[in-house]
Amino acid sequence: MDRAFIFDVFGTLVDWRQGIADAAREAFGCRGLSVDPYAFADHWRACYDPAMERVRSGSRGYVPLDLLHRENLDQTLTAMGIADAFDEAARNALNRAWECLPPWPDVHQGMDRLRPFGLLAPCSNASIALSARLARFAGLRWDAVLGAEIAQDYKPRPEVYLAAARAFGLGPEQVVMVAAHNRDLAAARAAGLGTAFFARPTEYGPGQDRDLKPEEDWDLVARDLADLAGQVARRS
Amino acid sequence: MDRAFIFDVFGTLVDWRQGIADAAREAFGCRGLSVDPYAFADHWRACYDPAMERVRSGSRGYVPLDLLHRENLDQTLTAMGIADAFDEAARNALNRAWECLPPWPDVHQGMDRLRPFGLLAPCSNASIALSARLARFAGLRWDAVLGAEIAQDYKPRPEVYLAAARAFGLGPEQVVMVAAHNRDLAAARAAGLGTAFFARPTEYGPGQDRDLKPEEDWDLVARDLADLAGQVARRS
């Protein structure tokens, strides 16, 4: 196969906010804590980019996202005033919520339709361990797990996209990056990859004000993954 | 999931000798060459271990197996006196025969039965590109593609097994190496992994004299992968 589609995962394929809020609601409920699980999910996620930035900038060597999530969880519990309610084991258990996030409803059909047209892999900031377990939970079927860990760096650094293309034995122009995030696609395009966009207008909750539409003339723009797969099929 | 099964692929899951001989028979037929395709497959495969040994010994940096196969193909065509019949494009096409090898008949059922009991990945000397394409052809369904490329070394060097366990976020004792080759399992055991063996008595053709039975007390010994999966299911 001389073509591949590589995917952002958090937000593009799975609803991290709902999955994290569901896990938090359960963890809070059995401890009698009245904390808004969505506010908790939003705070935890807000620590994500600054934590990766320390690796991207070179001030910290590559560590897997699982560890960054775990450190960010400590920060989030403290910020919300509920650090005392979670011991080490409970924190490790809650951290695994990132392995159990629900896919958006169009994802299975879209991946199945797209599969004949190219190799499929995540190009996520998740580690291999996290990507593989999340794929099991969410029913994502990959040809390989690519992304941050094989590049030992984090998106949107160009090496992450280039390492994914290289791992499949392809040039960047033979690979399409699929994401619901304009910033991810801008970086993929700058690295020479094709780009495909669809919006996930509730990824950040009902008041989302970012990534509601394509901000550049991406190679493919679709309603969702199933629609994207249909466009690829009709052009092939 | 706190357990994984990692697999040797060439010989253990797919019949490389038949697949390479089939591709060679076709390539020879349309050129009017009368060369035994099995002898050709055996010669090509015999170059495999010495080529990797140069990497393992450090006299050559890591290069993907696709390149070693391609260099070994040149040697094999010359040794068989048919080098003039294959130009560069024909050699590259024939080299891709390694991406199209038939699985042994028990493999799909065995993998499907084993899947609930752990993460599944190849731990092969193949590159990610080769493993992914071969998996598509042979219908192997993996949770991730591990093996030589992520370790940047070749089996039976311990780092290849250890890197696979680490990529899944597991200790070596949580991972079982599955192979039809005693040498592969001896190295995996020395690195701390569990071991599972079944024989592929015709991998090297009808006169095979190696790996016909277990040479150590491997943790699991089975008739084939389907039988192995049954044993794991009954013990779980």
Short mmCIF file of N, CA and C in Angstrom, two decimals, chain A residues 52-160:
data_model
loop_
_atom_site.label_atom_id
_atom_site.label_comp_id
_atom_site.label_asym_id
_atom_site.label_seq_id
_atom_site.Cartn_x
_atom_site.Cartn_y
_atom_site.Cartn_z
N MET A 52 3.63 19.13 27.70
CA MET A 52 4.35 18.68 26.51
C MET A 52 5.34 19.73 26.03
N GLU A 53 5.00 21.00 26.25
CA GLU A 53 5.85 22.08 25.76
C GLU A 53 7.24 22.00 26.38
N ARG A 54 7.32 21.54 27.64
CA ARG A 54 8.64 21.40 28.27
C ARG A 54 9.49 20.37 27.54
N VAL A 55 8.85 19.33 26.99
CA VAL A 55 9.59 18.32 26.21
C VAL A 55 9.94 18.89 24.83
N ARG A 56 8.96 19.52 24.18
CA ARG A 56 9.21 20.07 22.85
C ARG A 56 10.31 21.11 22.85
N SER A 57 10.37 21.89 23.93
CA SER A 57 11.36 22.98 23.99
C SER A 57 12.74 22.46 24.37
N GLY A 58 12.81 21.17 24.77
CA GLY A 58 14.10 20.59 25.12
C GLY A 58 14.48 20.77 26.59
N SER A 59 13.61 21.42 27.38
CA SER A 59 13.98 21.60 28.79
C SER A 59 13.76 20.32 29.59
N ARG A 60 13.09 19.35 28.98
CA ARG A 60 12.91 18.04 29.61
C ARG A 60 13.02 16.99 28.52
N GLY A 61 13.67 15.86 28.80
CA GLY A 61 13.76 14.77 27.81
C GLY A 61 12.38 14.16 27.59
N TYR A 62 12.25 13.34 26.53
CA TYR A 62 10.96 12.71 26.26
C TYR A 62 10.57 11.77 27.39
N VAL A 63 9.36 11.96 27.90
CA VAL A 63 8.74 10.99 28.81
C VAL A 63 7.36 10.71 28.23
N PRO A 64 6.82 9.50 28.44
CA PRO A 64 5.53 9.18 27.82
C PRO A 64 4.40 10.00 28.41
N LEU A 65 3.36 10.17 27.62
CA LEU A 65 2.23 11.00 28.02
C LEU A 65 1.57 10.49 29.30
N ASP A 66 1.61 9.16 29.51
CA ASP A 66 1.03 8.59 30.73
C ASP A 66 1.61 9.28 31.97
N LEU A 67 2.91 9.54 31.95
CA LEU A 67 3.56 10.19 33.09
C LEU A 67 3.15 11.66 33.19
N LEU A 68 3.07 12.34 32.05
CA LEU A 68 2.61 13.74 32.08
C LEU A 68 1.17 13.81 32.61
N HIS A 69 0.30 12.91 32.13
CA HIS A 69 -1.08 12.87 32.64
C HIS A 69 -1.10 12.67 34.16
N ARG A 70 -0.22 11.79 34.64
CA ARG A 70 -0.19 11.48 36.07
C ARG A 70 0.26 12.70 36.89
N GLU A 71 1.26 13.40 36.39
CA GLU A 71 1.73 14.62 37.06
C GLU A 71 0.65 15.70 37.01
N ASN A 72 -0.01 15.80 35.86
CA ASN A 72 -1.07 16.81 35.70
C ASN A 72 -2.27 16.49 36.60
N LEU A 73 -2.50 15.21 36.85
CA LEU A 73 -3.58 14.81 37.75
C LEU A 73 -3.29 15.31 39.16
N ASP A 74 -2.06 15.17 39.60
CA ASP A 74 -1.69 15.69 40.93
C ASP A 74 -2.00 17.19 41.02
N GLN A 75 -1.57 17.92 40.01
CA GLN A 75 -1.83 19.37 39.97
C GLN A 75 -3.32 19.68 40.02
N THR A 76 -4.09 18.90 39.25
CA THR A 76 -5.53 19.16 39.14
C THR A 76 -6.24 18.87 40.45
N LEU A 77 -5.89 17.76 41.10
CA LEU A 77 -6.51 17.42 42.38
C LEU A 77 -6.22 18.50 43.42
N THR A 78 -4.99 19.00 43.41
CA THR A 78 -4.61 20.06 44.34
C THR A 78 -5.39 21.34 44.05
N ALA A 79 -5.43 21.70 42.76
CA ALA A 79 -6.12 22.93 42.37
C ALA A 79 -7.60 22.89 42.75
N MET A 80 -8.19 21.69 42.73
CA MET A 80 -9.62 21.58 43.05
C MET A 80 -9.86 21.32 44.53
N GLY A 81 -8.77 21.26 45.29
CA GLY A 81 -8.92 21.10 46.74
C GLY A 81 -9.34 19.71 47.18
N ILE A 82 -9.06 18.69 46.37
CA ILE A 82 -9.50 17.34 46.72
C ILE A 82 -8.32 16.35 46.75
N ALA A 83 -7.12 16.89 46.90
CA ALA A 83 -5.92 16.03 46.87
C ALA A 83 -5.94 14.99 47.99
N ASP A 84 -6.47 15.34 49.13
CA ASP A 84 -6.46 14.41 50.28
C ASP A 84 -7.32 13.17 50.04
N ALA A 85 -8.27 13.27 49.13
CA ALA A 85 -9.20 12.15 48.92
C ALA A 85 -8.62 11.05 48.03
N PHE A 86 -7.47 11.30 47.43
CA PHE A 86 -6.91 10.33 46.47
C PHE A 86 -5.50 9.91 46.86
N ASP A 87 -5.34 8.66 47.28
CA ASP A 87 -3.99 8.15 47.55
C ASP A 87 -3.34 7.74 46.23
N GLU A 88 -2.12 7.28 46.32
CA GLU A 88 -1.33 6.91 45.14
C GLU A 88 -2.07 5.91 44.24
N ALA A 89 -2.61 4.86 44.84
CA ALA A 89 -3.29 3.82 44.04
C ALA A 89 -4.51 4.40 43.34
N ALA A 90 -5.25 5.25 44.06
CA ALA A 90 -6.45 5.84 43.46
C ALA A 90 -6.08 6.78 42.31
N ARG A 91 -4.96 7.47 42.47
CA ARG A 91 -4.50 8.35 41.38
C ARG A 91 -4.09 7.56 40.16
N ASN A 92 -3.36 6.47 40.38
CA ASN A 92 -2.96 5.63 39.25
C ASN A 92 -4.18 5.05 38.54
N ALA A 93 -5.17 4.66 39.33
CA ALA A 93 -6.40 4.11 38.73
C ALA A 93 -7.12 5.17 37.90
N LEU A 94 -7.25 6.37 38.46
CA LEU A 94 -7.94 7.45 37.73
C LEU A 94 -7.17 7.84 36.47
N ASN A 95 -5.84 7.77 36.55
CA ASN A 95 -5.03 8.12 35.38
C ASN A 95 -5.34 7.21 34.19
N ARG A 96 -5.76 5.98 34.48
CA ARG A 96 -6.06 5.03 33.40
C ARG A 96 -7.37 5.36 32.70
N ALA A 97 -8.09 6.37 33.19
CA ALA A 97 -9.30 6.81 32.47
C ALA A 97 -8.97 7.20 31.03
N TRP A 98 -7.73 7.64 30.78
CA TRP A 98 -7.33 8.02 29.42
C TRP A 98 -7.28 6.81 28.49
N GLU A 99 -7.30 5.60 29.06
CA GLU A 99 -7.31 4.38 28.23
C GLU A 99 -8.74 3.96 27.87
N CYS A 100 -9.73 4.65 28.45
CA CYS A 100 -11.14 4.21 28.31
C CYS A 100 -12.02 5.37 27.90
N LEU A 101 -11.81 5.88 26.71
CA LEU A 101 -12.57 7.04 26.22
C LEU A 101 -13.48 6.59 25.08
N PRO A 102 -14.72 7.08 25.05
CA PRO A 102 -15.66 6.61 24.03
C PRO A 102 -15.36 7.21 22.65
N PRO A 103 -15.49 6.41 21.59
CA PRO A 103 -15.31 6.95 20.23
C PRO A 103 -16.54 7.78 19.85
N TRP A 104 -16.35 8.77 18.99
CA TRP A 104 -17.50 9.47 18.40
C TRP A 104 -18.27 8.47 17.52
N PRO A 105 -19.58 8.72 17.33
CA PRO A 105 -20.41 7.67 16.70
C PRO A 105 -20.06 7.30 15.26
N ASP A 106 -19.39 8.19 14.52
CA ASP A 106 -19.08 7.90 13.12
C ASP A 106 -17.76 7.17 12.92
N VAL A 107 -17.02 6.94 14.01
CA VAL A 107 -15.63 6.51 13.88
C VAL A 107 -15.48 5.09 13.32
N HIS A 108 -16.25 4.15 13.85
CA HIS A 108 -16.07 2.76 13.37
C HIS A 108 -16.41 2.63 11.89
N GLN A 109 -17.55 3.22 11.51
CA GLN A 109 -17.94 3.14 10.11
C GLN A 109 -16.90 3.85 9.23
N GLY A 110 -16.43 5.00 9.67
CA GLY A 110 -15.45 5.75 8.89
C GLY A 110 -14.16 4.98 8.71
N MET A 111 -13.64 4.39 9.79
CA MET A 111 -12.38 3.64 9.67
C MET A 111 -12.55 2.43 8.76
N ASP A 112 -13.68 1.75 8.90
CA ASP A 112 -13.90 0.56 8.06
C ASP A 112 -13.98 0.93 6.58
N ARG A 113 -14.59 2.08 6.29
CA ARG A 113 -14.70 2.50 4.89
C ARG A 113 -13.37 2.99 4.33
N LEU A 114 -12.56 3.57 5.20
CA LEU A 114 -11.30 4.15 4.75
C LEU A 114 -10.21 3.08 4.58
N ARG A 115 -10.33 1.99 5.33
CA ARG A 115 -9.27 0.98 5.40
C ARG A 115 -8.78 0.47 4.03
N PRO A 116 -9.67 0.25 3.04
CA PRO A 116 -9.16 -0.24 1.76
C PRO A 116 -8.24 0.75 1.04
N PHE A 117 -8.27 2.01 1.43
CA PHE A 117 -7.57 3.03 0.67
C PHE A 117 -6.20 3.41 1.23
N GLY A 118 -5.82 2.81 2.35
CA GLY A 118 -4.49 3.12 2.88
C GLY A 118 -4.26 2.47 4.23
N LEU A 119 -2.99 2.48 4.63
CA LEU A 119 -2.65 2.03 5.98
C LEU A 119 -3.19 3.06 6.97
N LEU A 120 -3.63 2.60 8.12
CA LEU A 120 -4.22 3.48 9.15
C LEU A 120 -3.42 3.38 10.44
N ALA A 121 -3.07 4.52 11.00
CA ALA A 121 -2.35 4.52 12.28
C ALA A 121 -2.69 5.77 13.06
N PRO A 122 -2.66 5.69 14.38
CA PRO A 122 -2.74 6.91 15.16
C PRO A 122 -1.41 7.67 15.04
N CYS A 123 -1.50 8.99 14.94
CA CYS A 123 -0.31 9.83 15.08
C CYS A 123 -0.68 10.81 16.19
N SER A 124 -0.67 10.28 17.38
CA SER A 124 -1.18 10.94 18.58
C SER A 124 -0.01 11.26 19.49
N ASN A 125 -0.26 12.09 20.46
CA ASN A 125 0.77 12.30 21.48
C ASN A 125 0.76 11.21 22.56
N ALA A 126 -0.20 10.29 22.47
CA ALA A 126 -0.25 9.18 23.42
C ALA A 126 0.94 8.25 23.21
N SER A 127 1.34 7.56 24.27
CA SER A 127 2.37 6.53 24.18
C SER A 127 1.80 5.32 23.43
N ILE A 128 2.67 4.40 23.07
CA ILE A 128 2.21 3.14 22.45
C ILE A 128 1.30 2.39 23.42
N ALA A 129 1.70 2.32 24.70
CA ALA A 129 0.91 1.60 25.70
C ALA A 129 -0.49 2.19 25.81
N LEU A 130 -0.58 3.49 25.86
CA LEU A 130 -1.87 4.16 25.98
C LEU A 130 -2.68 4.02 24.70
N SER A 131 -2.04 4.25 23.55
CA SER A 131 -2.75 4.13 22.26
C SER A 131 -3.33 2.74 22.08
N ALA A 132 -2.54 1.71 22.45
CA ALA A 132 -2.98 0.32 22.23
C ALA A 132 -4.16 -0.01 23.13
N ARG A 133 -4.11 0.41 24.40
CA ARG A 133 -5.22 0.11 25.31
C ARG A 133 -6.47 0.92 24.97
N LEU A 134 -6.27 2.17 24.58
CA LEU A 134 -7.41 2.99 24.17
C LEU A 134 -8.05 2.41 22.91
N ALA A 135 -7.23 1.92 22.00
CA ALA A 135 -7.76 1.32 20.77
C ALA A 135 -8.60 0.09 21.08
N ARG A 136 -8.13 -0.73 22.03
CA ARG A 136 -8.93 -1.89 22.45
C ARG A 136 -10.28 -1.44 22.99
N PHE A 137 -10.24 -0.44 23.89
CA PHE A 137 -11.48 0.02 24.54
C PHE A 137 -12.45 0.61 23.52
N ALA A 138 -11.91 1.44 22.65
CA ALA A 138 -12.77 2.22 21.74
C ALA A 138 -13.04 1.50 20.42
N GLY A 139 -12.44 0.31 20.26
CA GLY A 139 -12.68 -0.44 19.02
C GLY A 139 -12.03 0.17 17.80
N LEU A 140 -10.85 0.78 17.99
CA LEU A 140 -10.10 1.33 16.85
C LEU A 140 -9.17 0.23 16.35
N ARG A 141 -9.13 0.05 15.04
CA ARG A 141 -8.33 -1.05 14.49
C ARG A 141 -7.21 -0.47 13.63
N TRP A 142 -5.99 -0.57 14.13
CA TRP A 142 -4.85 0.08 13.49
C TRP A 142 -3.94 -0.91 12.79
N ASP A 143 -3.22 -0.41 11.77
CA ASP A 143 -2.17 -1.22 11.14
C ASP A 143 -0.86 -1.14 11.90
N ALA A 144 -0.65 -0.07 12.63
CA ALA A 144 0.53 0.08 13.50
C ALA A 144 0.21 1.23 14.44
N VAL A 145 0.94 1.35 15.52
CA VAL A 145 0.77 2.48 16.43
C VAL A 145 1.97 3.40 16.27
N LEU A 146 1.73 4.55 15.63
CA LEU A 146 2.79 5.53 15.42
C LEU A 146 2.48 6.72 16.32
N GLY A 147 3.26 7.80 16.20
CA GLY A 147 3.01 8.98 17.02
C GLY A 147 4.22 9.38 17.83
N ALA A 148 3.93 10.07 18.96
CA ALA A 148 4.99 10.70 19.75
C ALA A 148 6.09 9.74 20.17
N GLU A 149 5.70 8.53 20.62
CA GLU A 149 6.72 7.66 21.21
C GLU A 149 7.78 7.22 20.20
N ILE A 150 7.37 6.88 18.98
CA ILE A 150 8.40 6.46 18.01
C ILE A 150 9.27 7.65 17.59
N ALA A 151 8.73 8.86 17.70
CA ALA A 151 9.52 10.05 17.35
C ALA A 151 10.28 10.60 18.56
N GLN A 152 9.88 10.17 19.76
CA GLN A 152 10.48 10.69 21.00
C GLN A 152 10.35 12.20 21.07
N ASP A 153 9.21 12.71 20.63
CA ASP A 153 8.91 14.14 20.71
C ASP A 153 7.38 14.28 20.63
N TYR A 154 6.89 15.48 20.78
CA TYR A 154 5.44 15.69 20.78
C TYR A 154 5.01 16.58 19.62
N LYS A 155 3.81 16.26 19.07
CA LYS A 155 3.19 17.17 18.11
C LYS A 155 3.01 18.52 18.77
N PRO A 156 3.04 19.62 18.04
CA PRO A 156 3.15 19.68 16.58
C PRO A 156 4.58 19.77 16.04
N ARG A 157 5.56 19.15 16.71
CA ARG A 157 6.92 19.17 16.16
C ARG A 157 6.96 18.33 14.88
N PRO A 158 7.63 18.82 13.84
CA PRO A 158 7.57 18.14 12.53
C PRO A 158 8.05 16.69 12.57
N GLU A 159 9.00 16.39 13.42
CA GLU A 159 9.56 15.04 13.47
C GLU A 159 8.49 13.98 13.75
N VAL A 160 7.44 14.34 14.50
CA VAL A 160 6.42 13.34 14.82
C VAL A 160 5.69 12.89 13.56
#
